[in-house]
């Protein structure tokens, strides 16, 4: 990639070839140094979509995150506004709303993710993790993504939402094909299948859950949504469905992504893994470092509600503003040697957002799952090695491995 500022001006950040092997970290490094708020004029694969501003430094991402009146979430929260998942559906999730409705709806979900409720789930999450690892007994190899991470995270979020264990694989498939719609392996039928096949199935299955909870309430989050009132009225069915989708999608992708990338980093640098084996008390610090280096979502987006200047860029009302966490979490002004995985660093980071109204409500659950997954995996397989080439999802939104083949060396 040329370091010429003129060449950078014409760079299209979300072009597929930039993302074949994960995020283009060298490109983001150049942008942070030379063009920290950068204009991408088009998204070639989606010609109907407008271009966008890339915000690449930690300070600027922090500023955009906290100013919801200038940078709105109500007209789309990814670089794509209508492609794949239409705006009308995105606006049914609180992540696609602004205050005051955002705050009221998010407060409903927060009931299921209080520190006390999360702590009460620790024994169950550990049991789920151990049960999944038990299935590897007698095997010499596995795919950490499909054989370990996926079944653990699917059952954990399913237990919160009230879905049946036998449906875990179905919900995982629906989340993976929707969020990874542009990846030819995760969704071989192409992006059009999301609205033609996946979204109707999500609505049908959620409709059955909603009817069941209306007839017989339980203590899961689906019951909370079905029976809750916001501004004196119950939620409409599409709001319940999209709220369910948001939580299941986030629960499915976030922990799976960061756990697998963390395990790959520990395999790649056995000296860092040895530190954890010798002192498991460092695992929480390793989790924070993994969240910094491998945030599960590469970006979220806002839309400018007025003309505004940001770090030398003149942003116009209506322009898309994309916050790149995969860049801000490696900002050289915040982190020494930011591309090095250091389990002793215990950093602050923006993997859960950069503060403000949309800070992730599932942080406690994600941290607990990651701690348990890494701890239990290392206890079983302290000398695990790669057994082939890992593969990254081809996506500028979900930042995750789609395969991580390993040899299960005890």
XYZ file of C-alpha atoms in Angstrom:
410
model
C 0.000 0.000 0.000
C 1.494 3.327 -1.047
C 2.215 5.868 1.697
C 1.505 8.721 -0.754
C -1.309 10.856 0.791
C -2.789 11.393 -2.682
C -3.056 7.624 -3.146
C -4.647 7.285 0.278
C -7.283 9.832 -0.688
C -8.519 7.499 -3.409
C -8.411 4.353 -1.287
C -11.656 2.400 -0.916
C -11.409 0.985 2.599
C -14.077 -1.718 2.323
C -12.959 -3.281 -0.960
C -12.984 -7.068 -0.610
C -9.322 -7.532 -1.545
C -8.390 -5.441 1.515
C -10.120 -7.938 3.852
C -9.241 -11.406 2.532
C -6.852 -12.069 5.439
C -8.604 -10.108 8.135
C -8.487 -6.350 8.737
C -5.970 -4.332 6.658
C -3.894 -3.200 9.631
C -1.133 -1.642 7.542
C -3.670 0.491 5.695
C -5.261 1.649 8.947
C -1.815 2.494 10.329
C -1.212 4.732 7.322
C -4.621 6.343 7.656
C -4.098 7.091 11.357
C -0.827 8.798 10.552
C -1.713 10.652 7.367
C -5.488 10.857 6.934
C -7.176 9.958 10.238
C -10.669 10.872 9.005
C -10.748 9.477 5.490
C -13.362 9.555 2.719
C -14.263 6.362 0.839
C -16.240 7.467 -2.194
C -18.079 4.226 -2.922
C -18.664 0.616 -1.906
C -18.034 -1.246 -5.134
C -19.954 -4.419 -4.256
C -22.998 -2.361 -3.276
C -23.178 0.454 -5.861
C -26.502 1.725 -4.497
C -24.817 2.547 -1.168
C -23.272 5.963 -0.500
C -19.632 6.444 0.469
C -18.543 7.079 4.030
C -15.993 8.694 6.342
C -13.575 6.381 8.179
C -12.691 7.419 11.729
C -9.483 5.611 12.656
C -7.961 7.047 15.859
C -8.990 6.251 19.428
C -9.655 9.900 20.326
C -11.891 10.499 17.303
C -13.836 7.255 17.775
C -14.367 8.287 21.389
C -15.641 11.714 20.321
C -18.088 10.330 17.758
C -19.372 7.654 20.147
C -20.273 10.130 22.851
C -22.000 12.765 20.709
C -25.251 11.062 19.697
C -26.904 14.380 18.867
C -24.352 15.078 16.107
C -23.694 11.464 15.124
C -26.961 9.542 14.987
C -27.566 5.778 14.980
C -31.116 6.065 13.665
C -30.332 5.787 9.946
C -28.057 2.740 10.030
C -25.356 1.289 12.256
C -23.057 -0.359 9.700
C -21.447 1.016 6.547
C -24.389 -0.470 4.626
C -27.776 1.232 4.991
C -30.143 -0.876 2.875
C -28.023 -3.687 1.443
C -28.353 -7.098 3.171
C -30.519 -5.958 6.121
C -32.874 -3.075 5.249
C -32.917 0.064 7.360
C -36.498 -0.534 8.509
C -35.397 -3.748 10.241
C -32.244 -2.177 11.690
C -34.386 0.558 13.228
C -36.301 -2.101 15.159
C -33.209 -2.717 17.325
C -32.189 -0.300 20.065
C -28.722 -0.202 18.492
C -30.459 1.505 15.542
C -32.180 4.146 17.666
C -31.299 7.422 19.359
C -32.456 8.632 22.788
C -34.924 8.787 24.335
C -36.438 5.583 22.880
C -33.024 3.930 22.695
C -32.471 4.445 26.418
C -35.898 3.106 27.402
C -35.665 0.010 25.227
C -32.067 -0.756 26.171
C -33.060 -0.598 29.835
C -35.392 -3.558 29.225
C -32.552 -5.693 27.928
C -30.281 -4.537 30.724
C -32.452 -6.457 33.197
C -31.069 -9.702 31.822
C -27.422 -8.612 31.951
C -26.966 -7.215 35.441
C -23.672 -8.156 37.158
C -25.632 -10.249 39.688
C -27.475 -12.209 36.995
C -24.250 -12.771 35.038
C -22.395 -13.961 38.148
C -25.186 -16.413 38.898
C -24.618 -17.978 35.466
C -20.919 -18.727 35.995
C -21.407 -22.364 37.096
C -23.728 -23.021 34.156
C -21.359 -21.419 31.648
C -18.457 -23.459 33.003
C -20.553 -26.630 32.785
C -21.501 -25.820 29.175
C -17.842 -25.222 28.288
C -16.622 -28.401 29.937
C -19.378 -30.400 28.283
C -18.347 -29.164 24.842
C -14.667 -29.887 25.537
C -15.632 -33.369 26.756
C -16.837 -34.139 23.228
C -13.264 -33.803 21.981
C -12.083 -36.775 24.056
C -10.257 -39.249 21.855
C -9.817 -36.827 18.989
C -6.443 -35.654 17.746
C -7.664 -32.588 15.862
C -10.622 -30.216 15.736
C -11.747 -26.836 14.427
C -11.857 -24.499 17.419
C -14.457 -22.326 15.689
C -17.024 -24.980 14.861
C -16.257 -27.626 17.473
C -15.697 -25.485 20.573
C -16.540 -21.784 20.292
C -19.766 -22.099 18.320
C -21.566 -24.655 20.497
C -20.507 -22.916 23.718
C -21.645 -19.418 22.750
C -24.847 -20.686 21.128
C -25.917 -22.509 24.286
C -24.945 -19.646 26.600
C -26.960 -17.000 24.743
C -29.723 -19.541 24.144
C -30.000 -20.098 27.889
C -30.483 -16.364 28.418
C -33.032 -16.004 25.626
C -34.954 -19.189 26.391
C -34.333 -21.145 23.189
C -34.139 -24.933 23.244
C -30.703 -26.616 23.147
C -31.752 -28.656 20.122
C -32.242 -25.381 18.218
C -28.752 -23.997 18.930
C -27.343 -25.061 15.561
C -30.305 -23.538 13.722
C -29.951 -20.160 15.414
C -26.183 -20.228 14.899
C -26.658 -20.857 11.198
C -29.137 -17.989 10.881
C -26.836 -15.565 12.691
C -23.736 -16.641 10.759
C -25.340 -16.398 7.323
C -26.909 -13.017 8.119
C -23.898 -11.309 9.687
C -21.416 -13.033 7.376
C -23.592 -12.597 4.323
C -20.792 -11.435 2.035
C -18.435 -14.327 2.794
C -18.677 -17.104 0.168
C -18.148 -19.842 2.759
C -20.404 -18.517 5.492
C -23.197 -17.759 3.017
C -22.625 -19.614 -0.282
C -26.000 -18.546 -1.672
C -25.093 -14.859 -1.596
C -26.402 -11.765 0.140
C -29.829 -11.933 -1.478
C -30.582 -15.086 0.515
C -30.667 -13.076 3.750
C -33.964 -11.384 2.920
C -35.294 -14.212 0.763
C -34.626 -17.043 3.218
C -33.021 -16.135 6.563
C -35.043 -13.145 7.756
C -38.389 -14.879 7.059
C -37.172 -17.924 9.008
C -36.036 -15.717 11.895
C -39.464 -14.051 12.028
C -41.277 -17.404 11.832
C -39.253 -19.018 14.600
C -39.404 -15.924 16.791
C -43.149 -15.733 16.223
C -43.494 -19.208 17.680
C -41.423 -18.221 20.715
C -43.436 -15.035 21.220
C -46.726 -16.931 21.114
C -45.414 -19.475 23.611
C -44.261 -16.781 26.061
C -47.537 -14.905 25.784
C -49.403 -18.073 26.679
C -46.971 -19.135 29.408
C -44.424 -16.581 30.671
C -41.035 -17.796 31.918
C -37.999 -16.057 33.435
C -35.993 -15.740 30.193
C -35.333 -12.579 28.198
C -37.872 -13.425 25.521
C -40.587 -13.276 28.181
C -39.241 -9.921 29.352
C -39.562 -8.537 25.830
C -42.997 -10.025 25.201
C -44.531 -8.622 28.374
C -42.629 -5.341 28.705
C -44.068 -1.890 28.127
C -42.230 1.104 26.700
C -43.919 4.507 26.835
C -47.103 2.805 28.051
C -47.344 0.307 25.193
C -46.116 -3.218 24.642
C -43.440 -3.729 22.011
C -44.599 -4.475 18.503
C -43.799 -7.951 17.240
C -41.106 -6.766 14.822
C -39.390 -4.909 17.692
C -39.371 -8.084 19.782
C -37.998 -10.090 16.854
C -35.262 -7.589 16.079
C -34.384 -7.236 19.763
C -34.054 -11.005 19.961
C -31.955 -10.990 16.778
C -29.629 -8.327 18.156
C -28.913 -10.214 21.381
C -28.525 -13.631 19.759
C -26.330 -12.246 16.974
C -24.106 -10.361 19.416
C -23.930 -13.324 21.782
C -23.130 -15.651 18.911
C -20.412 -13.627 17.207
C -18.652 -11.563 19.842
C -17.267 -14.201 22.213
C -16.682 -16.746 19.462
C -14.627 -14.248 17.471
C -12.401 -12.987 20.271
C -11.848 -16.421 21.866
C -10.682 -17.996 18.616
C -8.372 -15.093 17.770
C -6.967 -15.177 21.303
C -6.244 -18.910 21.054
C -4.551 -18.393 17.703
C -2.370 -15.664 19.216
C -1.402 -17.954 22.107
C -0.545 -20.777 19.694
C 1.500 -18.386 17.550
C 3.450 -17.151 20.608
C 3.954 -20.032 23.063
C 5.880 -17.723 25.408
C 2.675 -15.762 26.043
C 0.736 -18.989 26.533
C 3.363 -20.164 29.019
C 2.795 -17.041 31.109
C -0.872 -17.998 31.452
C -0.067 -21.625 32.226
C 2.332 -20.566 34.963
C -0.012 -17.890 36.344
C -3.712 -18.362 35.459
C -4.437 -15.128 37.358
C -3.208 -13.383 34.194
C -6.126 -14.730 32.143
C -8.374 -11.684 32.770
C -5.548 -9.450 31.532
C -5.136 -11.698 28.474
C -8.872 -11.366 27.817
C -8.610 -7.564 27.762
C -5.610 -7.754 25.433
C -7.537 -10.100 23.136
C -10.498 -7.725 23.118
C -8.158 -4.868 22.195
C -6.369 -6.671 19.383
C -9.311 -8.687 18.081
C -12.581 -6.771 18.558
C -15.434 -8.941 17.326
C -16.895 -6.181 15.165
C -14.546 -4.211 12.943
C -16.798 -1.172 12.872
C -20.061 0.485 13.738
C -21.430 3.574 12.080
C -23.224 6.845 12.750
C -24.741 9.479 10.443
C -24.002 13.191 10.789
C -27.059 15.238 11.738
C -25.350 18.527 10.845
C -22.224 19.822 9.139
C -19.299 19.211 11.486
C -15.491 19.339 11.427
C -13.590 16.339 12.773
C -9.789 16.174 12.838
C -9.399 18.161 9.625
C -12.342 16.634 7.749
C -15.433 18.629 6.805
C -18.303 16.193 7.315
C -21.659 17.157 5.813
C -25.117 16.570 7.215
C -26.272 13.091 6.127
C -22.774 11.680 5.631
C -22.029 8.211 6.987
C -19.329 8.148 9.690
C -17.745 4.717 10.281
C -15.835 4.074 13.519
C -13.107 1.471 12.948
C -12.415 -0.331 16.226
C -9.872 -2.579 14.499
C -7.905 0.633 13.931
C -8.552 2.606 17.116
C -7.581 -0.379 19.269
C -4.112 -0.316 17.688
C -3.622 3.440 17.903
C 0.086 4.118 18.494
C -0.725 7.126 20.671
C -2.501 4.813 23.124
C -0.494 1.590 22.992
C 3.207 0.811 22.832
C 3.972 -1.779 20.140
C 0.231 -2.108 19.405
C 0.504 -5.089 17.048
C 2.131 -7.283 19.712
C -0.084 -9.597 21.786
C 0.956 -9.063 25.404
C -1.032 -10.899 28.074
C 0.386 -8.633 30.796
C -0.784 -5.389 29.167
C -4.353 -5.370 30.612
C -5.334 -2.409 28.420
C -8.311 -0.137 28.145
C -9.845 -0.558 24.690
C -12.851 0.145 22.475
C -13.926 -3.423 21.667
C -17.284 -2.777 23.351
C -17.610 0.695 21.855
C -16.023 3.886 23.116
C -18.523 4.925 25.749
C -21.737 6.822 25.265
C -25.284 5.550 24.874
C -24.388 2.535 22.723
C -21.727 1.007 24.958
C -22.260 -2.761 24.823
C -24.615 -4.075 27.517
C -23.157 -7.597 27.305
C -19.646 -6.735 28.484
C -19.839 -8.697 31.753
C -21.155 -11.800 29.998
C -18.552 -11.595 27.231
C -15.704 -11.235 29.725
C -16.966 -14.135 31.829
C -17.336 -16.422 28.804
C -13.892 -15.511 27.493
C -12.245 -16.122 30.866
C -13.895 -19.516 31.219
C -13.253 -20.595 27.629
C -9.556 -19.700 27.705
C -9.039 -21.140 31.189
C -10.764 -24.452 30.427
C -9.143 -24.851 27.008
C -5.637 -24.264 28.332
C -6.255 -26.675 31.216
C -7.149 -29.450 28.768
C -4.768 -28.677 25.934
C -1.777 -26.639 27.155
C 0.337 -27.514 24.104
C -2.243 -27.106 21.332
C -0.766 -26.404 17.879
C -2.113 -25.395 14.488
C -3.168 -28.199 12.159
C -3.566 -26.202 8.981
C -4.113 -22.632 7.884
C -6.768 -20.594 9.742
C -9.203 -18.655 7.555
C -10.622 -15.184 8.246
C -14.153 -14.168 7.376
C -14.175 -11.945 4.302
C -15.989 -9.087 5.938
C -15.339 -5.464 6.926
C -17.957 -5.861 9.691
C -17.509 -9.160 11.545
C -13.870 -9.579 12.586
C -13.513 -13.296 13.128
C -11.933 -16.547 12.038
C -14.269 -18.891 10.205
C -11.934 -21.858 10.706
C -9.120 -22.525 13.178
C -7.846 -26.111 12.722
C -5.781 -27.322 15.682
C -4.003 -30.410 16.929
C -5.185 -31.282 20.413
C -1.861 -31.817 22.135
C -2.511 -32.308 25.878
